[in-house]
């Protein structure tokens, strides 16, 4: 059998994309509450009614029903995030909000009721808004202390309920989306490289600190980093293109390299020198960075191409980072190119480089779904396209395992429909469970099982043996 017996099958969401209840039980505003159109338009000053995330899919109130459905599929793990602003509403508060803490107690208890292991992201694109406005997010070193207070609080509270932790979602995406990823309020086009890399340094120190504290407070916990993986292929065999790929890779590998090796790599020192970046480091930073992760987790949606030839830089649509389109690959409804072999490739690259267990914590197809009669008086979605996307990617995960890569688990993105991060739409659906809510705000919020629901249940039950090569 390809997949190890203890393989963690499951699905993933993030608090801000599903919970809703944006101002209930003492929650403060997060940056998402002022991002009504994701990264497509500038953020607003205050929450506006057209922001789908304010209600989300109402997971905050409906989680028992939702967890029960995930349990029916046989989930071994459920990845979600803690909304930082539920726990510390302003981010810089001295005391946590007890009602926020109680919510996650209830949620994690509900998971354990069904033997589902929570996998928790500490910061998933939902920095408290006050930290963005008052401090310019991670540009400011003070964020390290606020994050430390937050992680100590949640580690102490949930140490007996949560074993798997991720420090920052897609930490490398701050290169492209400084507001959403790093709570940096300075507009992207005015943000200097100096400030951007200083912010990155603060996040890397905070991540290593969380790993250190987590290990001290929870000796059995596994703490991982989380990167946005986007394998980059040369557009042509021209050596100039190959070097362009190497440079693009370095800027992404950098984040994993620091998390796994505990120090800045040589190629970044060169990059800093050539770009006149002088990081301000405190004397303890180098030592803190040596607290390396137990595993590396990543999202995978697509691969991209790179070239040194400026005239060929035709941008494809894409995840937060995007890239140059590959002429050999088809694309999703949103123009994200589909490359199942890319997941095998990236698993091998990461394993060869880091020799750390890997966890695929996001993968999936955002598509327009049509709700139809199921012939038994109910409703469903015949999402064969999603089944084939997931099947093909999982087959390649199996290949990577055969290649000798250590893979801990696989959680599909948006296992229940939720609000998209980049476009803030609900019509971009990823789930096995359909949620009746439209982008104009209409809908009953009822849940319906899609065809893929039964498919994934079988795949989990057979530990991957039901996959079609
Ligand atoms: C990742 C994020 O970038 O991709 C998720 O971690 C996000 O938060 C997912 O939802 C899919 O992107 P989108 O824009 O389709 O929601």
Short mmCIF file of C-alpha atoms and ligand atoms in Angstrom, two decimals:
data_model
loop_
_atom_site.label_atom_id
_atom_site.label_comp_id
_atom_site.label_asym_id
_atom_site.label_seq_id
_atom_site.Cartn_x
_atom_site.Cartn_y
_atom_site.Cartn_z
CA UNK A 1 0.00 0.00 0.00
CA UNK A 2 1.38 3.39 -1.00
CA UNK A 3 -0.11 5.59 1.70
CA UNK A 4 1.21 4.99 5.21
CA UNK A 5 -1.27 3.57 7.71
CA UNK A 6 -1.24 6.67 9.89
CA UNK A 7 -1.66 9.05 6.91
CA UNK A 8 -3.65 12.12 8.00
CA UNK A 9 -6.50 12.50 5.50
CA UNK A 10 -8.66 15.55 5.89
CA UNK A 11 -9.60 19.02 4.79
CA UNK A 12 -8.72 22.63 5.53
CA UNK A 13 -10.36 26.00 6.12
CA UNK A 14 -9.36 29.31 7.68
CA UNK A 15 -11.34 31.13 10.36
CA UNK A 16 -11.82 34.34 8.38
CA UNK A 17 -13.14 32.53 5.30
CA UNK A 18 -15.81 30.48 7.04
CA UNK A 19 -16.65 31.58 10.58
CA UNK A 20 -18.49 34.85 9.95
CA UNK A 21 -19.67 36.35 13.29
CA UNK A 22 -17.08 39.03 12.66
CA UNK A 23 -18.08 41.16 15.62
CA UNK A 24 -19.60 38.62 18.01
CA UNK A 25 -18.53 37.68 21.52
CA UNK A 26 -15.90 40.38 21.74
CA UNK A 27 -14.06 39.68 18.49
CA UNK A 28 -12.08 42.67 17.21
CA UNK A 29 -11.78 43.57 13.54
CA UNK A 30 -9.21 41.77 11.44
CA UNK A 31 -7.72 42.93 8.17
CA UNK A 32 -10.18 40.62 6.35
CA UNK A 33 -13.14 42.58 7.69
CA UNK A 34 -12.03 45.49 5.50
CA UNK A 35 -11.14 43.46 2.39
CA UNK A 36 -14.53 43.13 0.63
CA UNK A 37 -12.99 42.10 -2.67
CA UNK A 38 -9.93 40.20 -1.51
CA UNK A 39 -6.75 41.42 -3.15
CA UNK A 40 -8.59 42.82 -6.17
CA UNK A 41 -9.34 46.27 -4.69
CA UNK A 42 -7.78 48.39 -1.94
CA UNK A 43 -9.08 47.75 1.54
CA UNK A 44 -11.84 49.89 3.05
CA UNK A 45 -11.65 51.84 6.32
CA UNK A 46 -14.43 49.97 8.03
CA UNK A 47 -16.38 46.76 7.29
CA UNK A 48 -18.88 47.16 4.44
CA UNK A 49 -21.99 45.09 3.77
CA UNK A 50 -20.69 43.66 0.51
CA UNK A 51 -17.94 41.81 2.42
CA UNK A 52 -18.95 38.13 2.27
CA UNK A 53 -16.61 37.23 5.11
CA UNK A 54 -18.62 39.11 7.72
CA UNK A 55 -21.10 36.23 7.65
CA UNK A 56 -18.92 33.69 5.82
CA UNK A 57 -20.72 30.35 5.89
CA UNK A 58 -21.73 30.99 9.51
CA UNK A 59 -19.37 28.25 10.68
CA UNK A 60 -19.19 30.04 14.04
CA UNK A 61 -22.73 28.90 14.78
CA UNK A 62 -23.03 25.84 12.55
CA UNK A 63 -19.75 24.07 13.29
CA UNK A 64 -21.37 21.06 15.04
CA UNK A 65 -23.32 20.23 11.89
CA UNK A 66 -20.25 20.80 9.71
CA UNK A 67 -17.84 18.74 11.80
CA UNK A 68 -20.39 15.94 11.83
CA UNK A 69 -20.42 15.96 8.02
CA UNK A 70 -16.61 15.92 7.87
CA UNK A 71 -16.64 12.99 10.30
CA UNK A 72 -19.02 11.14 7.98
CA UNK A 73 -16.33 11.35 5.31
CA UNK A 74 -13.92 9.72 7.74
CA UNK A 75 -11.67 12.77 8.30
CA UNK A 76 -8.62 12.02 10.43
CA UNK A 77 -7.67 15.67 10.67
CA UNK A 78 -9.28 19.07 10.21
CA UNK A 79 -7.15 22.11 9.54
CA UNK A 80 -8.50 25.45 10.68
CA UNK A 81 -7.03 28.65 12.07
CA UNK A 82 -7.60 30.56 15.25
CA UNK A 83 -8.78 34.09 14.49
CA UNK A 84 -6.18 36.13 16.38
CA UNK A 85 -8.67 38.99 16.83
CA UNK A 86 -11.12 36.71 18.65
CA UNK A 87 -8.45 36.10 21.27
CA UNK A 88 -6.76 39.51 21.32
CA UNK A 89 -9.32 41.85 19.72
CA UNK A 90 -6.87 44.71 19.20
CA UNK A 91 -3.77 42.55 18.92
CA UNK A 92 -1.94 44.61 21.54
CA UNK A 93 -4.35 43.92 24.43
CA UNK A 94 -2.83 42.69 27.67
CA UNK A 95 -5.59 40.19 28.46
CA UNK A 96 -7.27 37.68 26.14
CA UNK A 97 -10.98 37.57 25.37
CA UNK A 98 -12.40 34.60 27.27
CA UNK A 99 -15.39 34.22 24.96
CA UNK A 100 -13.09 33.81 21.97
CA UNK A 101 -11.08 31.15 23.78
CA UNK A 102 -14.28 29.30 24.69
CA UNK A 103 -15.31 29.08 21.05
CA UNK A 104 -12.17 27.15 20.08
CA UNK A 105 -12.54 24.92 23.15
CA UNK A 106 -15.95 23.95 21.83
CA UNK A 107 -14.71 23.53 18.27
CA UNK A 108 -11.72 21.33 19.19
CA UNK A 109 -13.88 19.26 21.56
CA UNK A 110 -16.33 18.71 18.72
CA UNK A 111 -13.49 17.43 16.51
CA UNK A 112 -12.25 15.04 19.19
CA UNK A 113 -15.78 13.73 19.66
CA UNK A 114 -15.30 12.08 16.24
CA UNK A 115 -11.61 11.25 16.59
CA UNK A 116 -10.60 14.13 14.31
CA UNK A 117 -7.21 15.65 15.14
CA UNK A 118 -7.23 19.47 14.80
CA UNK A 119 -4.37 20.99 12.79
CA UNK A 120 -4.22 24.65 13.72
CA UNK A 121 -2.79 27.63 11.87
CA UNK A 122 -1.88 30.41 14.29
CA UNK A 123 -2.02 33.20 11.73
CA UNK A 124 -3.91 32.75 8.47
CA UNK A 125 -4.26 36.14 6.73
CA UNK A 126 -6.24 37.57 9.64
CA UNK A 127 -3.96 39.94 11.56
CA UNK A 128 -5.94 42.15 13.95
CA UNK A 129 -6.72 45.34 12.02
CA UNK A 130 -5.40 47.54 14.82
CA UNK A 131 -1.94 46.02 14.38
CA UNK A 132 -2.02 46.95 10.70
CA UNK A 133 -3.21 50.50 11.30
CA UNK A 134 -1.27 51.43 14.41
CA UNK A 135 1.99 49.53 13.80
CA UNK A 136 2.10 48.87 10.03
CA UNK A 137 1.92 45.16 10.75
CA UNK A 138 5.05 43.04 10.72
CA UNK A 139 7.27 45.94 9.63
CA UNK A 140 7.21 46.82 13.32
CA UNK A 141 9.28 44.64 15.65
CA UNK A 142 6.67 45.06 18.40
CA UNK A 143 4.52 42.53 16.54
CA UNK A 144 6.85 39.77 17.74
CA UNK A 145 5.87 40.43 21.36
CA UNK A 146 2.14 40.62 20.52
CA UNK A 147 2.33 37.36 18.60
CA UNK A 148 4.29 35.75 21.42
CA UNK A 149 1.59 36.73 23.93
CA UNK A 150 -1.06 35.31 21.61
CA UNK A 151 0.70 31.99 20.99
CA UNK A 152 1.53 31.50 24.67
CA UNK A 153 -2.15 32.04 25.46
CA UNK A 154 -3.46 29.54 22.92
CA UNK A 155 -0.74 26.97 23.60
CA UNK A 156 -1.56 27.08 27.33
CA UNK A 157 -5.27 26.80 26.65
CA UNK A 158 -5.30 24.09 23.99
CA UNK A 159 -2.16 22.09 24.78
CA UNK A 160 -4.23 19.00 25.54
CA UNK A 161 -6.48 19.43 22.52
CA UNK A 162 -4.14 20.36 19.66
CA UNK A 163 -1.03 18.47 18.66
CA UNK A 164 -0.28 19.90 15.19
CA UNK A 165 0.42 23.63 14.80
CA UNK A 166 1.42 25.86 11.87
CA UNK A 167 2.96 29.23 12.63
CA UNK A 168 2.04 31.40 9.59
CA UNK A 169 -0.05 30.52 6.56
CA UNK A 170 1.91 30.77 3.27
CA UNK A 171 4.56 32.90 4.94
CA UNK A 172 6.29 33.64 1.61
CA UNK A 173 3.16 35.28 0.15
CA UNK A 174 4.09 38.48 1.99
CA UNK A 175 6.44 39.10 -0.95
CA UNK A 176 3.37 39.72 -3.10
CA UNK A 177 0.52 40.59 -0.73
CA UNK A 178 2.01 42.55 2.14
CA UNK A 179 -1.35 43.69 3.55
CA UNK A 180 -3.17 40.38 3.51
CA UNK A 181 -0.17 38.28 4.45
CA UNK A 182 1.75 40.62 6.74
CA UNK A 183 -0.82 43.18 7.91
CA UNK A 184 1.40 45.86 6.32
CA UNK A 185 -0.74 48.93 5.74
CA UNK A 186 1.81 50.81 3.64
CA UNK A 187 0.56 50.42 0.05
CA UNK A 188 2.45 47.78 -1.88
CA UNK A 189 3.87 50.23 -4.43
CA UNK A 190 5.26 52.43 -1.65
CA UNK A 191 6.73 49.65 0.45
CA UNK A 192 10.53 49.57 0.25
CA UNK A 193 12.41 46.29 -0.05
CA UNK A 194 14.16 47.28 3.15
CA UNK A 195 10.86 47.39 5.07
CA UNK A 196 9.49 44.29 3.36
CA UNK A 197 12.50 42.15 4.31
CA UNK A 198 12.59 43.66 7.78
CA UNK A 199 8.97 42.54 8.18
CA UNK A 200 9.90 39.08 6.90
CA UNK A 201 12.74 38.92 9.42
CA UNK A 202 10.30 39.73 12.23
CA UNK A 203 7.93 36.99 11.06
CA UNK A 204 10.74 34.46 10.83
CA UNK A 205 11.92 35.29 14.35
CA UNK A 206 8.31 35.12 15.62
CA UNK A 207 7.82 31.77 13.93
CA UNK A 208 11.00 30.31 15.46
CA UNK A 209 10.02 31.73 18.84
CA UNK A 210 6.60 30.08 18.59
CA UNK A 211 8.33 26.80 17.75
CA UNK A 212 10.61 27.15 20.78
CA UNK A 213 7.78 28.06 23.14
CA UNK A 214 5.54 25.36 21.68
CA UNK A 215 8.17 22.70 22.26
CA UNK A 216 8.70 23.89 25.84
CA UNK A 217 5.02 24.02 26.69
CA UNK A 218 3.85 20.97 24.71
CA UNK A 219 6.61 18.36 24.46
CA UNK A 220 4.44 16.09 22.29
CA UNK A 221 3.34 18.76 19.84
CA UNK A 222 4.56 18.95 16.24
CA UNK A 223 5.14 22.46 14.98
CA UNK A 224 5.52 23.24 11.33
CA UNK A 225 5.98 26.15 8.96
CA UNK A 226 3.67 26.66 5.99
CA UNK A 227 4.77 27.87 2.57
CA UNK A 228 3.02 28.57 -0.69
CA UNK A 229 4.64 26.11 -3.08
CA UNK A 230 4.70 26.98 -6.73
CA UNK A 231 7.18 24.88 -8.69
CA UNK A 232 8.82 27.03 -11.30
CA UNK A 233 9.82 25.59 -14.68
CA UNK A 234 12.12 27.25 -17.21
CA UNK A 235 10.11 28.51 -20.18
CA UNK A 236 12.91 27.31 -22.48
CA UNK A 237 16.15 25.33 -22.04
CA UNK A 238 18.12 28.56 -22.46
CA UNK A 239 20.55 28.67 -19.49
CA UNK A 240 19.43 32.26 -18.87
CA UNK A 241 15.95 30.91 -18.16
CA UNK A 242 17.34 28.23 -15.88
CA UNK A 243 19.18 30.85 -13.84
CA UNK A 244 16.02 32.98 -13.77
CA UNK A 245 14.23 29.96 -12.29
CA UNK A 246 16.99 29.47 -9.73
CA UNK A 247 16.69 33.08 -8.59
CA UNK A 248 12.90 32.93 -8.39
CA UNK A 249 13.16 29.68 -6.42
CA UNK A 250 15.65 31.19 -4.01
CA UNK A 251 13.23 33.93 -3.01
CA UNK A 252 10.70 31.24 -2.08
CA UNK A 253 13.02 28.55 -0.73
CA UNK A 254 14.50 31.19 1.55
CA UNK A 255 11.52 30.90 3.93
CA UNK A 256 11.76 27.12 4.23
CA UNK A 257 15.55 27.22 4.42
CA UNK A 258 15.45 29.50 7.47
CA UNK A 259 12.72 27.43 9.14
CA UNK A 260 14.52 24.14 8.55
CA UNK A 261 18.19 25.12 8.71
CA UNK A 262 17.87 27.86 11.31
CA UNK A 263 19.94 30.53 9.54
CA UNK A 264 19.93 32.88 6.57
CA UNK A 265 21.26 31.21 3.41
CA UNK A 266 24.22 32.63 1.48
CA UNK A 267 22.17 33.50 -1.60
CA UNK A 268 20.01 35.83 0.52
CA UNK A 269 23.05 37.59 1.91
CA UNK A 270 24.04 38.34 -1.68
CA UNK A 271 20.49 39.48 -2.50
CA UNK A 272 20.46 41.83 0.49
CA UNK A 273 23.82 43.29 -0.50
CA UNK A 274 22.81 43.85 -4.12
CA UNK A 275 19.51 45.41 -3.11
CA UNK A 276 21.01 47.62 -0.37
CA UNK A 277 18.99 45.91 2.33
CA UNK A 278 20.43 46.04 5.82
CA UNK A 279 18.41 43.99 8.25
CA UNK A 280 18.21 45.26 11.80
CA UNK A 281 18.83 42.21 13.98
CA UNK A 282 18.84 41.99 17.76
CA UNK A 283 21.64 39.94 19.27
CA UNK A 284 19.30 37.12 20.30
CA UNK A 285 17.78 36.71 16.81
CA UNK A 286 20.36 34.33 15.40
CA UNK A 287 19.92 32.01 18.34
CA UNK A 288 16.10 32.16 18.21
CA UNK A 289 16.16 31.22 14.52
CA UNK A 290 17.90 27.98 15.44
CA UNK A 291 14.59 26.65 16.80
CA UNK A 292 13.74 24.73 13.68
CA UNK A 293 10.43 23.16 12.69
CA UNK A 294 9.35 19.52 13.04
CA UNK A 295 7.81 19.43 9.59
CA UNK A 296 7.19 21.56 6.51
CA UNK A 297 3.65 22.08 5.31
CA UNK A 298 2.63 23.70 2.08
CA UNK A 299 -0.17 24.63 -0.28
CA UNK A 300 -0.06 23.46 -3.86
CA UNK A 301 -2.39 24.67 -6.59
CA UNK A 302 -0.23 25.19 -9.64
CA UNK A 303 3.17 25.42 -11.21
CA UNK A 304 4.42 28.39 -13.24
CA UNK A 305 7.14 29.19 -15.76
CA UNK A 306 9.95 31.72 -15.55
CA UNK A 307 12.12 33.32 -18.21
CA UNK A 308 14.88 35.86 -18.45
CA UNK A 309 13.37 37.25 -21.65
CA UNK A 310 11.27 40.27 -20.71
CA UNK A 311 9.33 40.14 -23.99
CA UNK A 312 8.01 36.67 -23.11
CA UNK A 313 6.82 37.55 -19.63
CA UNK A 314 3.15 36.90 -20.29
CA UNK A 315 1.55 36.63 -16.92
CA UNK A 316 -0.86 33.78 -16.26
CA UNK A 317 -3.71 34.14 -13.78
CA UNK A 318 -2.91 32.65 -10.49
CA UNK A 319 -2.69 32.28 -6.83
CA UNK A 320 -1.44 35.23 -4.79
CA UNK A 321 1.87 35.00 -6.63
CA UNK A 322 0.99 34.10 -10.22
CA UNK A 323 3.67 33.60 -12.85
CA UNK A 324 4.24 32.96 -16.53
CA UNK A 325 1.72 30.62 -18.15
CA UNK A 326 2.82 27.15 -19.26
CA UNK A 327 1.74 26.38 -22.87
CA UNK A 328 1.34 22.67 -22.01
CA UNK A 329 -1.21 22.96 -19.22
CA UNK A 330 -4.99 23.46 -19.02
CA UNK A 331 -6.48 25.93 -16.53
CA UNK A 332 -9.39 26.19 -14.08
CA UNK A 333 -12.39 28.54 -14.41
CA UNK A 334 -10.23 31.14 -12.66
CA UNK A 335 -7.27 30.61 -14.98
CA UNK A 336 -5.15 28.69 -12.44
CA UNK A 337 -3.15 26.15 -14.42
CA UNK A 338 -3.66 22.51 -13.50
CA UNK A 339 -0.53 20.38 -13.11
CA UNK A 340 -0.93 17.19 -11.05
CA UNK A 341 2.69 16.13 -11.66
CA UNK A 342 3.81 19.40 -10.11
CA UNK A 343 2.81 18.09 -6.68
CA UNK A 344 5.07 15.05 -7.07
CA UNK A 345 7.85 17.32 -8.26
CA UNK A 346 7.52 19.74 -5.35
CA UNK A 347 7.30 16.92 -2.80
CA UNK A 348 10.56 15.50 -4.14
CA UNK A 349 12.27 18.91 -4.27
CA UNK A 350 11.31 19.78 -0.69
CA UNK A 351 12.24 16.33 0.62
CA UNK A 352 15.61 16.31 -1.13
CA UNK A 353 16.35 19.78 0.18
CA UNK A 354 15.12 19.56 3.76
CA UNK A 355 14.68 15.89 4.74
CA UNK A 356 11.77 16.90 6.96
CA UNK A 357 8.35 15.25 6.91
CA UNK A 358 6.04 17.09 4.54
CA UNK A 359 2.35 17.86 4.95
CA UNK A 360 0.18 18.99 2.03
CA UNK A 361 -2.24 21.27 3.84
CA UNK A 362 -3.94 22.85 0.81
CA UNK A 363 -4.80 21.57 -2.65
CA UNK A 364 -8.04 21.72 -4.57
CA UNK A 365 -10.09 23.08 -7.42
CA UNK A 366 -12.05 26.33 -7.20
CA UNK A 367 -14.95 25.94 -9.62
CA UNK A 368 -18.50 27.09 -10.35
CA UNK A 369 -20.88 24.43 -9.06
CA UNK A 370 -24.49 23.85 -10.03
CA UNK A 371 -26.92 22.57 -7.42
CA UNK A 372 -29.26 19.99 -8.97
CA UNK A 373 -31.87 17.47 -7.79
CA UNK A 374 -30.29 14.27 -6.54
CA UNK A 375 -33.25 12.16 -7.66
CA UNK A 376 -34.11 11.29 -4.05
CA UNK A 377 -35.87 14.49 -3.08
CA UNK A 378 -32.68 16.29 -2.11
CA UNK A 379 -30.01 18.32 -3.85
CA UNK A 380 -26.43 17.70 -4.89
CA UNK A 381 -23.65 18.85 -7.21
CA UNK A 382 -22.27 16.48 -9.84
CA UNK A 383 -18.70 17.64 -9.50
CA UNK A 384 -16.84 15.01 -11.53
CA UNK A 385 -14.31 17.73 -12.49
CA UNK A 386 -13.37 18.11 -8.80
CA UNK A 387 -13.11 14.36 -8.32
CA UNK A 388 -10.80 14.04 -11.28
CA UNK A 389 -8.63 16.99 -10.15
CA UNK A 390 -8.21 15.54 -6.65
CA UNK A 391 -7.76 11.99 -7.92
CA UNK A 392 -4.99 13.03 -10.30
CA UNK A 393 -3.15 15.02 -7.65
CA UNK A 394 -3.43 12.25 -5.07
CA UNK A 395 -2.10 9.70 -7.57
CA UNK A 396 0.99 11.91 -7.84
CA UNK A 397 1.25 12.17 -4.05
CA UNK A 398 1.29 8.36 -4.10
CA UNK A 399 4.10 8.45 -6.68
CA UNK A 400 6.10 10.77 -4.44
CA UNK A 401 5.62 8.41 -1.51
CA UNK A 402 6.91 5.61 -3.76
CA UNK A 403 9.85 7.90 -4.56
CA UNK A 404 10.68 7.73 -0.85
CA UNK A 405 9.27 11.09 0.26
CA UNK A 406 7.94 11.24 3.82
CA UNK A 407 4.39 12.63 3.63
CA UNK A 408 2.39 13.07 6.85
CA UNK A 409 -0.98 13.88 5.37
CA UNK A 410 -3.16 15.70 2.89
CA UNK A 411 -5.91 18.21 3.62
CA UNK A 412 -7.94 19.49 0.67
CA UNK A 413 -8.55 23.22 0.65
CA UNK A 414 -12.05 24.44 1.46
CA UNK A 415 -13.48 20.99 2.30
CA UNK A 416 -16.71 22.86 2.84
CA UNK A 417 -17.47 25.80 0.51
CA UNK A 418 -16.17 29.09 1.88
CA UNK A 419 -15.29 32.63 0.82
CA UNK A 420 -12.27 32.84 -1.48
CA UNK A 421 -9.15 34.64 -0.24
CA UNK A 422 -8.02 36.31 -3.45
CA UNK A 423 -11.41 37.39 -4.83
CA UNK A 424 -13.68 37.15 -1.75
CA UNK A 425 -16.33 35.29 -3.75
CA UNK A 426 -18.41 32.33 -2.67
CA UNK A 427 -19.02 31.23 -6.20
CA UNK A 428 -15.45 29.94 -6.35
CA UNK A 429 -16.24 26.69 -4.58
CA UNK A 430 -13.77 24.06 -3.38
CA UNK A 431 -15.88 21.91 -1.07
CA UNK A 432 -17.23 18.40 -0.79
CA UNK A 433 -20.13 20.15 0.92
CA UNK A 434 -22.13 22.81 -0.91
CA UNK A 435 -23.22 25.84 1.10
CA UNK A 436 -26.30 27.66 -0.15
CA UNK A 437 -25.04 31.23 -0.16
CA UNK A 438 -24.58 33.48 -3.17
CA UNK A 439 -22.33 36.47 -3.68
CA UNK A 440 -25.31 38.84 -3.53
CA UNK A 441 -25.85 37.67 0.05
CA UNK A 442 -28.92 35.51 -0.70
CA UNK A 443 -29.22 31.85 0.27
CA UNK A 444 -30.39 29.73 3.17
CA UNK A 445 -26.91 28.62 4.30
CA UNK A 446 -28.15 25.01 4.05
CA UNK A 447 -25.50 22.35 3.44
CA UNK A 448 -25.68 19.71 0.66
CA UNK A 449 -23.35 16.79 -0.05
CA UNK A 450 -21.72 16.92 -3.49
CA UNK A 451 -20.82 13.81 -5.47
CA UNK A 452 -17.20 14.29 -4.38
CA UNK A 453 -18.33 13.80 -0.76
CA UNK A 454 -18.96 10.08 -1.35
CA UNK A 455 -15.81 9.80 -3.47
CA UNK A 456 -13.50 11.23 -0.80
CA UNK A 457 -15.15 9.05 1.84
CA UNK A 458 -14.19 5.98 -0.22
CA UNK A 459 -10.66 7.20 -0.81
CA UNK A 460 -10.12 7.73 2.91
CA UNK A 461 -11.74 4.41 3.81
CA UNK A 462 -9.48 2.57 1.34
CA UNK A 463 -6.42 4.62 2.45
CA UNK A 464 -5.92 5.71 -1.14
CA UNK A 465 -6.42 2.33 -2.77
CA UNK A 466 -9.54 3.63 -4.55
CA UNK A 467 -7.53 6.16 -6.57
CA UNK A 468 -7.53 5.69 -10.35
CA UNK A 469 -4.17 5.84 -12.08
C1 LIG B 1 -4.25 29.96 -0.39
C2 LIG B 1 -4.74 30.45 0.94
O1 LIG B 1 -3.54 30.98 -1.00
O2 LIG B 1 -5.15 29.58 -1.36
C3 LIG B 1 -6.21 30.24 1.22
O3 LIG B 1 -3.99 29.94 2.01
C4 LIG B 1 -6.97 30.44 -0.06
O4 LIG B 1 -6.61 31.10 2.24
C5 LIG B 1 -6.52 29.38 -1.07
O5 LIG B 1 -8.36 30.44 0.08
C6 LIG B 1 -7.27 29.41 -2.38
O6 LIG B 1 -7.24 30.69 -2.91
P1 LIG B 1 -8.58 31.43 -3.34
O7 LIG B 1 -8.17 32.79 -3.72
O8 LIG B 1 -9.16 30.64 -4.45
O9 LIG B 1 -9.46 31.40 -2.13
#
